[in-house]
PDB file of C-alpha atoms in Angstrom:
ATOM      1  CA  UNK U   1      57.346 -75.766  15.868  1.00 54.00           C
ATOM      2  CA  UNK U   2      55.229 -78.753  16.394  1.00 62.00           C
ATOM      3  CA  UNK U   3      53.076 -80.014  13.417  1.00 58.00           C
ATOM      4  CA  UNK U   4      49.359 -79.491  13.760  1.00 64.00           C
ATOM      5  CA  UNK U   5      47.286 -82.590  14.516  1.00 70.00           C
ATOM      6  CA  UNK U   6      45.755 -84.082  11.255  1.00 72.00           C
ATOM      7  CA  UNK U   7      42.384 -85.667  11.018  1.00 75.00           C
ATOM      8  CA  UNK U   8      41.096 -86.810   7.607  1.00 83.00           C
ATOM      9  CA  UNK U   9      37.764 -85.341   6.453  1.00 82.00           C
ATOM     10  CA  UNK U  10      36.286 -88.714   6.278  1.00 87.00           C
ATOM     11  CA  UNK U  11      37.164 -89.546   9.928  1.00 88.00           C
ATOM     12  CA  UNK U  12      35.972 -86.058  10.955  1.00 88.00           C
ATOM     13  CA  UNK U  13      32.526 -86.668   9.295  1.00 90.00           C
ATOM     14  CA  UNK U  14      32.331 -90.199  10.858  1.00 92.00           C
ATOM     15  CA  UNK U  15      33.145 -88.947  14.328  1.00 91.00           C
ATOM     16  CA  UNK U  16      30.492 -86.203  14.082  1.00 92.00           C
ATOM     17  CA  UNK U  17      27.921 -88.857  12.781  1.00 93.00           C
ATOM     18  CA  UNK U  18      28.748 -91.216  15.593  1.00 94.00           C
ATOM     19  CA  UNK U  19      28.416 -88.325  18.172  1.00 94.00           C
ATOM     20  CA  UNK U  20      25.011 -87.353  16.888  1.00 95.00           C
ATOM     21  CA  UNK U  21      23.729 -90.894  16.613  1.00 94.00           C
ATOM     22  CA  UNK U  22      24.766 -91.665  20.355  1.00 94.00           C
ATOM     23  CA  UNK U  23      22.901 -88.502  21.574  1.00 93.00           C
ATOM     24  CA  UNK U  24      19.710 -89.391  19.559  1.00 94.00           C
ATOM     25  CA  UNK U  25      19.821 -92.996  20.728  1.00 92.00           C
ATOM     26  CA  UNK U  26      19.644 -91.888  24.316  1.00 89.00           C
ATOM     27  CA  UNK U  27      16.189 -90.249  23.622  1.00 87.00           C
ATOM     28  CA  UNK U  28      12.813 -92.064  23.485  1.00 91.00           C
ATOM     29  CA  UNK U  29      11.270 -92.897  20.216  1.00 94.00           C
ATOM     30  CA  UNK U  30       8.240 -91.646  18.260  1.00 96.00           C
ATOM     31  CA  UNK U  31       6.141 -93.074  15.402  1.00 97.00           C
ATOM     32  CA  UNK U  32       4.283 -91.109  12.753  1.00 97.00           C
ATOM     33  CA  UNK U  33       1.669 -93.062  10.752  1.00 96.00           C
ATOM     34  CA  UNK U  34      -0.991 -92.414   8.116  1.00 94.00           C
ATOM     35  CA  UNK U  35      -4.399 -93.679   9.129  1.00 93.00           C
ATOM     36  CA  UNK U  36      -7.864 -93.408   7.651  1.00 90.00           C
ATOM     37  CA  UNK U  37      -8.479 -89.688   8.260  1.00 90.00           C
ATOM     38  CA  UNK U  38      -4.927 -88.204   8.459  1.00 94.00           C
ATOM     39  CA  UNK U  39      -1.681 -88.726  10.259  1.00 96.00           C
ATOM     40  CA  UNK U  40      -1.158 -89.843  13.844  1.00 97.00           C
ATOM     41  CA  UNK U  41       2.037 -89.032  15.815  1.00 98.00           C
ATOM     42  CA  UNK U  42       2.745 -90.992  18.995  1.00 97.00           C
ATOM     43  CA  UNK U  43       5.784 -90.303  21.131  1.00 96.00           C
ATOM     44  CA  UNK U  44       6.899 -91.778  24.417  1.00 94.00           C
ATOM     45  CA  UNK U  45       7.250 -88.569  26.569  1.00 93.00           C
ATOM     46  CA  UNK U  46       6.846 -88.658  30.317  1.00 90.00           C
ATOM     47  CA  UNK U  47       6.876 -84.708  30.374  1.00 90.00           C
ATOM     48  CA  UNK U  48       3.639 -82.901  30.283  1.00 85.00           C
ATOM     49  CA  UNK U  49       5.053 -79.516  29.342  1.00 90.00           C
ATOM     50  CA  UNK U  50       8.100 -80.294  27.092  1.00 93.00           C
ATOM     51  CA  UNK U  51       6.371 -81.355  23.829  1.00 95.00           C
ATOM     52  CA  UNK U  52       8.110 -83.433  21.135  1.00 96.00           C
ATOM     53  CA  UNK U  53       5.194 -82.754  18.713  1.00 97.00           C
ATOM     54  CA  UNK U  54       3.661 -79.513  17.707  1.00 96.00           C
ATOM     55  CA  UNK U  55       1.819 -77.516  15.127  1.00 96.00           C
ATOM     56  CA  UNK U  56       3.854 -75.514  12.589  1.00 96.00           C
ATOM     57  CA  UNK U  57       1.074 -74.324  10.286  1.00 94.00           C
ATOM     58  CA  UNK U  58      -2.441 -75.168   9.096  1.00 91.00           C
ATOM     59  CA  UNK U  59      -1.983 -78.731   8.019  1.00 93.00           C
ATOM     60  CA  UNK U  60       1.588 -79.264   8.927  1.00 96.00           C
ATOM     61  CA  UNK U  61       3.110 -80.783  12.202  1.00 97.00           C
ATOM     62  CA  UNK U  62       6.573 -80.966  13.468  1.00 98.00           C
ATOM     63  CA  UNK U  63       8.100 -83.760  15.679  1.00 97.00           C
ATOM     64  CA  UNK U  64      11.543 -84.087  17.077  1.00 97.00           C
ATOM     65  CA  UNK U  65      13.703 -86.467  19.043  1.00 96.00           C
ATOM     66  CA  UNK U  66      17.131 -86.087  20.610  1.00 94.00           C
ATOM     67  CA  UNK U  67      18.259 -82.889  22.503  1.00 95.00           C
ATOM     68  CA  UNK U  68      15.047 -80.926  23.308  1.00 95.00           C
ATOM     69  CA  UNK U  69      16.622 -77.478  23.234  1.00 95.00           C
ATOM     70  CA  UNK U  70      18.083 -78.167  19.792  1.00 96.00           C
ATOM     71  CA  UNK U  71      15.013 -79.464  18.082  1.00 95.00           C
ATOM     72  CA  UNK U  72      12.899 -76.765  19.749  1.00 96.00           C
ATOM     73  CA  UNK U  73      15.134 -74.168  18.077  1.00 96.00           C
ATOM     74  CA  UNK U  74      14.312 -75.853  14.754  1.00 96.00           C
ATOM     75  CA  UNK U  75      10.662 -75.855  15.489  1.00 97.00           C
ATOM     76  CA  UNK U  76      10.592 -72.131  16.155  1.00 96.00           C
ATOM     77  CA  UNK U  77      12.542 -71.423  12.961  1.00 96.00           C
ATOM     78  CA  UNK U  78       9.973 -73.492  11.088  1.00 96.00           C
ATOM     79  CA  UNK U  79       7.007 -71.581  12.539  1.00 96.00           C
ATOM     80  CA  UNK U  80       8.697 -68.250  11.666  1.00 96.00           C
ATOM     81  CA  UNK U  81       9.569 -69.350   8.125  1.00 95.00           C
ATOM     82  CA  UNK U  82       5.936 -70.755   7.536  1.00 95.00           C
ATOM     83  CA  UNK U  83       4.321 -67.489   9.057  1.00 95.00           C
ATOM     84  CA  UNK U  84       6.418 -65.303   6.874  1.00 95.00           C
ATOM     85  CA  UNK U  85       5.930 -67.229   3.583  1.00 94.00           C
ATOM     86  CA  UNK U  86       2.095 -67.485   4.311  1.00 94.00           C
ATOM     87  CA  UNK U  87       1.889 -63.755   5.130  1.00 92.00           C
ATOM     88  CA  UNK U  88       4.009 -62.730   2.127  1.00 93.00           C
ATOM     89  CA  UNK U  89       2.464 -64.934  -0.467  1.00 91.00           C
ATOM     90  CA  UNK U  90      -0.483 -67.315   0.290  1.00 91.00           C
ATOM     91  CA  UNK U  91      -1.264 -69.807   3.103  1.00 90.00           C
ATOM     92  CA  UNK U  92      -1.424 -72.348   0.244  1.00 88.00           C
ATOM     93  CA  UNK U  93       2.176 -71.776  -0.522  1.00 91.00           C
ATOM     94  CA  UNK U  94       3.326 -73.264   2.871  1.00 94.00           C
ATOM     95  CA  UNK U  95       3.949 -76.909   2.412  1.00 94.00           C
ATOM     96  CA  UNK U  96       5.912 -79.624   4.231  1.00 95.00           C
ATOM     97  CA  UNK U  97       8.238 -80.187   1.293  1.00 95.00           C
ATOM     98  CA  UNK U  98       9.591 -76.619   1.383  1.00 94.00           C
ATOM     99  CA  UNK U  99       9.987 -76.695   5.143  1.00 96.00           C
ATOM    100  CA  UNK U 100      11.840 -80.019   5.001  1.00 97.00           C
ATOM    101  CA  UNK U 101      14.206 -78.508   2.437  1.00 96.00           C
ATOM    102  CA  UNK U 102      14.901 -75.614   4.753  1.00 95.00           C
ATOM    103  CA  UNK U 103      15.576 -77.896   7.655  1.00 97.00           C
ATOM    104  CA  UNK U 104      17.765 -80.112   5.570  1.00 97.00           C
ATOM    105  CA  UNK U 105      19.950 -77.140   4.563  1.00 96.00           C
ATOM    106  CA  UNK U 106      20.232 -75.872   8.100  1.00 96.00           C
ATOM    107  CA  UNK U 107      21.179 -79.244   9.539  1.00 97.00           C
ATOM    108  CA  UNK U 108      23.613 -80.003   6.677  1.00 96.00           C
ATOM    109  CA  UNK U 109      25.275 -76.676   7.095  1.00 96.00           C
ATOM    110  CA  UNK U 110      25.606 -77.190  10.938  1.00 96.00           C
ATOM    111  CA  UNK U 111      26.929 -80.785  10.468  1.00 95.00           C
ATOM    112  CA  UNK U 112      29.576 -79.773   7.879  1.00 93.00           C
ATOM    113  CA  UNK U 113      30.842 -76.615   9.358  1.00 92.00           C
ATOM    114  CA  UNK U 114      30.232 -76.518  13.000  1.00 91.00           C
ATOM    115  CA  UNK U 115      32.312 -78.254  15.606  1.00 89.00           C
ATOM    116  CA  UNK U 116      29.313 -80.021  17.251  1.00 93.00           C
ATOM    117  CA  UNK U 117      26.473 -81.487  14.995  1.00 95.00           C
ATOM    118  CA  UNK U 118      22.848 -81.259  16.309  1.00 96.00           C
ATOM    119  CA  UNK U 119      21.791 -84.351  18.208  1.00 96.00           C
ATOM    120  CA  UNK U 120      18.343 -84.383  16.656  1.00 96.00           C
ATOM    121  CA  UNK U 121      16.075 -86.098  14.150  1.00 97.00           C
ATOM    122  CA  UNK U 122      12.948 -84.304  13.037  1.00 97.00           C
ATOM    123  CA  UNK U 123       9.833 -85.075  11.057  1.00 97.00           C
ATOM    124  CA  UNK U 124       7.702 -82.620   9.091  1.00 98.00           C
ATOM    125  CA  UNK U 125       4.268 -84.052   8.294  1.00 97.00           C
ATOM    126  CA  UNK U 126       1.426 -82.658   6.114  1.00 96.00           C
ATOM    127  CA  UNK U 127      -2.137 -83.950   5.774  1.00 93.00           C
ATOM    128  CA  UNK U 128      -3.638 -83.725   2.233  1.00 85.00           C
ATOM    129  CA  UNK U 129      -6.260 -80.995   1.717  1.00 77.00           C
ATOM    130  CA  UNK U 130      -8.781 -83.366   0.190  1.00 74.00           C
ATOM    131  CA  UNK U 131      -8.274 -86.044   2.866  1.00 65.00           C
ATOM    132  CA  UNK U 132      -6.542 -88.480   0.539  1.00 68.00           C
ATOM    133  CA  UNK U 133      -4.235 -90.631   2.734  1.00 68.00           C
ATOM    134  CA  UNK U 134      -2.277 -91.557  -0.253  1.00 71.00           C
ATOM    135  CA  UNK U 135      -1.124 -87.981  -0.706  1.00 80.00           C
ATOM    136  CA  UNK U 136      -0.154 -87.237   2.894  1.00 89.00           C
ATOM    137  CA  UNK U 137       3.483 -86.161   3.203  1.00 94.00           C
ATOM    138  CA  UNK U 138       5.975 -87.144   5.769  1.00 96.00           C
ATOM    139  CA  UNK U 139       9.710 -85.973   5.658  1.00 97.00           C
ATOM    140  CA  UNK U 140      12.264 -87.540   8.007  1.00 97.00           C
ATOM    141  CA  UNK U 141      15.211 -85.285   8.363  1.00 97.00           C
ATOM    142  CA  UNK U 142      18.483 -86.627   9.850  1.00 97.00           C
ATOM    143  CA  UNK U 143      21.083 -84.870  11.956  1.00 96.00           C
ATOM    144  CA  UNK U 144      23.341 -84.455   8.833  1.00 95.00           C
ATOM    145  CA  UNK U 145      20.630 -82.941   6.568  1.00 96.00           C
ATOM    146  CA  UNK U 146      19.697 -86.181   4.843  1.00 96.00           C
ATOM    147  CA  UNK U 147      15.930 -86.112   3.956  1.00 97.00           C
ATOM    148  CA  UNK U 148      13.869 -89.371   3.761  1.00 95.00           C
ATOM    149  CA  UNK U 149      10.457 -89.149   2.123  1.00 95.00           C
ATOM    150  CA  UNK U 150       8.381 -91.695   3.973  1.00 92.00           C
ATOM    151  CA  UNK U 151       5.309 -92.976   2.282  1.00 84.00           C
ATOM    152  CA  UNK U 152       3.162 -94.500   5.117  1.00 92.00           C
ATOM    153  CA  UNK U 153       5.016 -94.208   8.422  1.00 95.00           C
ATOM    154  CA  UNK U 154       8.272 -93.097  10.155  1.00 96.00           C
ATOM    155  CA  UNK U 155      10.131 -94.029  13.267  1.00 96.00           C
ATOM    156  CA  UNK U 156      12.553 -91.614  14.937  1.00 96.00           C
ATOM    157  CA  UNK U 157      14.708 -91.899  17.950  1.00 92.00           C
ATOM    158  CA  UNK U 158      16.220 -94.594  20.176  1.00 84.00           C
ATOM    159  CA  UNK U 159      15.953 -98.217  19.085  1.00 89.00           C
ATOM    160  CA  UNK U 160      14.314 -96.970  15.816  1.00 91.00           C
ATOM    161  CA  UNK U 161      15.378-100.087  13.836  1.00 92.00           C
ATOM    162  CA  UNK U 162      13.825-102.469  16.464  1.00 94.00           C
ATOM    163  CA  UNK U 163      10.691-100.360  16.789  1.00 95.00           C
ATOM    164  CA  UNK U 164      10.269-100.108  12.860  1.00 95.00           C
ATOM    165  CA  UNK U 165      10.514-103.776  12.564  1.00 95.00           C
ATOM    166  CA  UNK U 166       7.754-104.286  15.031  1.00 95.00           C
ATOM    167  CA  UNK U 167       5.560-101.568  13.591  1.00 96.00           C
ATOM    168  CA  UNK U 168       5.943-102.942   9.989  1.00 94.00           C
ATOM    169  CA  UNK U 169       4.276-106.196  11.074  1.00 94.00           C
ATOM    170  CA  UNK U 170       1.399-104.210  12.626  1.00 95.00           C
ATOM    171  CA  UNK U 171       0.675-101.527  10.109  1.00 95.00           C
ATOM    172  CA  UNK U 172      -2.185-101.735   7.644  1.00 93.00           C
ATOM    173  CA  UNK U 173      -3.398 -98.912   5.270  1.00 89.00           C
ATOM    174  CA  UNK U 174      -6.416 -97.023   6.143  1.00 89.00           C
ATOM    175  CA  UNK U 175      -6.631 -98.182   9.826  1.00 94.00           C
ATOM    176  CA  UNK U 176      -8.986 -96.458  12.159  1.00 94.00           C
ATOM    177  CA  UNK U 177      -7.589 -93.988  14.775  1.00 95.00           C
ATOM    178  CA  UNK U 178      -7.930 -96.512  17.703  1.00 95.00           C
ATOM    179  CA  UNK U 179      -6.309 -99.336  15.735  1.00 96.00           C
ATOM    180  CA  UNK U 180      -3.482 -96.995  14.533  1.00 96.00           C
ATOM    181  CA  UNK U 181      -2.858 -95.821  18.104  1.00 96.00           C
ATOM    182  CA  UNK U 182      -2.777 -99.333  19.375  1.00 95.00           C
ATOM    183  CA  UNK U 183      -0.302-100.474  16.779  1.00 96.00           C
ATOM    184  CA  UNK U 184       1.965 -97.478  17.648  1.00 96.00           C
ATOM    185  CA  UNK U 185       1.790 -98.190  21.352  1.00 96.00           C
ATOM    186  CA  UNK U 186       2.579-101.818  20.945  1.00 95.00           C
ATOM    187  CA  UNK U 187       5.541-101.090  18.698  1.00 96.00           C
ATOM    188  CA  UNK U 188       6.903 -98.539  21.057  1.00 95.00           C
ATOM    189  CA  UNK U 189       6.643-100.639  24.192  1.00 93.00           C
ATOM    190  CA  UNK U 190       7.672-104.078  22.864  1.00 83.00           C
ATOM    191  CA  UNK U 191       7.312-107.389  24.727  1.00 84.00           C
ATOM    192  CA  UNK U 192       7.081-107.396  28.444  1.00 80.00           C
ATOM    193  CA  UNK U 193       6.752-103.662  28.915  1.00 86.00           C
ATOM    194  CA  UNK U 194       3.745-101.440  29.218  1.00 90.00           C
ATOM    195  CA  UNK U 195       3.662 -97.630  28.473  1.00 92.00           C
ATOM    196  CA  UNK U 196       1.098 -95.702  30.670  1.00 92.00           C
ATOM    197  CA  UNK U 197      -1.110 -93.126  28.892  1.00 92.00           C
ATOM    198  CA  UNK U 198       0.479 -90.371  31.029  1.00 93.00           C
ATOM    199  CA  UNK U 199       3.891 -91.237  29.468  1.00 94.00           C
ATOM    200  CA  UNK U 200       2.604 -90.845  25.876  1.00 96.00           C
ATOM    201  CA  UNK U 201       2.337 -87.726  23.780  1.00 97.00           C
ATOM    202  CA  UNK U 202      -0.264 -88.109  21.072  1.00 97.00           C
ATOM    203  CA  UNK U 203      -1.435 -85.708  18.297  1.00 97.00           C
ATOM    204  CA  UNK U 204      -3.231 -86.093  15.049  1.00 97.00           C
ATOM    205  CA  UNK U 205      -3.324 -84.159  11.768  1.00 96.00           C
ATOM    206  CA  UNK U 206      -6.905 -84.675  10.511  1.00 93.00           C
ATOM    207  CA  UNK U 207      -8.731 -83.075   7.708  1.00 86.00           C
ATOM    208  CA  UNK U 208     -11.875 -83.371   9.903  1.00 89.00           C
ATOM    209  CA  UNK U 209     -10.441 -80.689  12.167  1.00 90.00           C
ATOM    210  CA  UNK U 210     -10.858 -77.985   9.537  1.00 87.00           C
ATOM    211  CA  UNK U 211      -8.153 -75.530   8.435  1.00 87.00           C
ATOM    212  CA  UNK U 212      -6.277 -76.065  11.685  1.00 91.00           C
ATOM    213  CA  UNK U 213      -5.743 -79.866  11.253  1.00 94.00           C
ATOM    214  CA  UNK U 214      -3.451 -80.294  14.280  1.00 96.00           C
ATOM    215  CA  UNK U 215      -4.973 -81.543  17.531  1.00 96.00           C
ATOM    216  CA  UNK U 216      -3.532 -83.120  20.678  1.00 96.00           C
ATOM    217  CA  UNK U 217      -5.138 -86.119  22.154  1.00 96.00           C
ATOM    218  CA  UNK U 218      -4.769 -86.523  25.863  1.00 93.00           C
ATOM    219  CA  UNK U 219      -6.446 -87.340  29.162  1.00 92.00           C
ATOM    220  CA  UNK U 220      -9.629 -89.333  29.251  1.00 93.00           C
ATOM    221  CA  UNK U 221      -9.961 -89.190  25.405  1.00 94.00           C
ATOM    222  CA  UNK U 222      -6.584 -90.855  24.958  1.00 94.00           C
ATOM    223  CA  UNK U 223      -7.515 -93.446  27.566  1.00 92.00           C
ATOM    224  CA  UNK U 224     -10.809 -94.272  25.815  1.00 92.00           C
ATOM    225  CA  UNK U 225      -9.100 -94.578  22.460  1.00 91.00           C
ATOM    226  CA  UNK U 226      -6.502 -97.206  23.651  1.00 87.00           C
ATOM    227  CA  UNK U 227      -7.865-100.589  22.894  1.00 66.00           C
TER     228      UNK U 227
END
């Protein structure tokens, strides 16, 4: 009888991580950034129907990069979790931190125990009830369940390190919506490349929008905001 093929646990985890990172790198990036009145999320997305950015609950948004069908499954699971918790207890009990922990457990379990890891990175963002930008929350969850608590901005997807470096030089606290949008687009496009408004997916979480803080920005409104 032949001996079974042996792969060390360290090598197995490394191979899974490389597989997930390569899948994510093929996708286009997105940036989430705190601005004066909330959180702005800007994604490069040519599709008008397959959204990378969505609402989960009153003041909570979800964004994902990588394989669409995989991060959309996570979005749906988050919506169901938030609805059930809000219905069973109180709407105020639904927060980004608990959702991020749920996602981290799901992704960590899949990465450790399943043959194929999810090729996704996701973001859960929540705007502060009182409109204090210093208290906005952004949680960047990686394919292996690692959670990063981002203070002011986050970059997900392909070429994230290069885009992050560009955005760091452009970011300033309490920017207006047009200036924050312009910084995000400049960082995503880089030198010698222009992204048309039709290839952008833009949404905001703003306390000015009331209880349902999430709002998409598109069409002529988006074109007018680009400076």
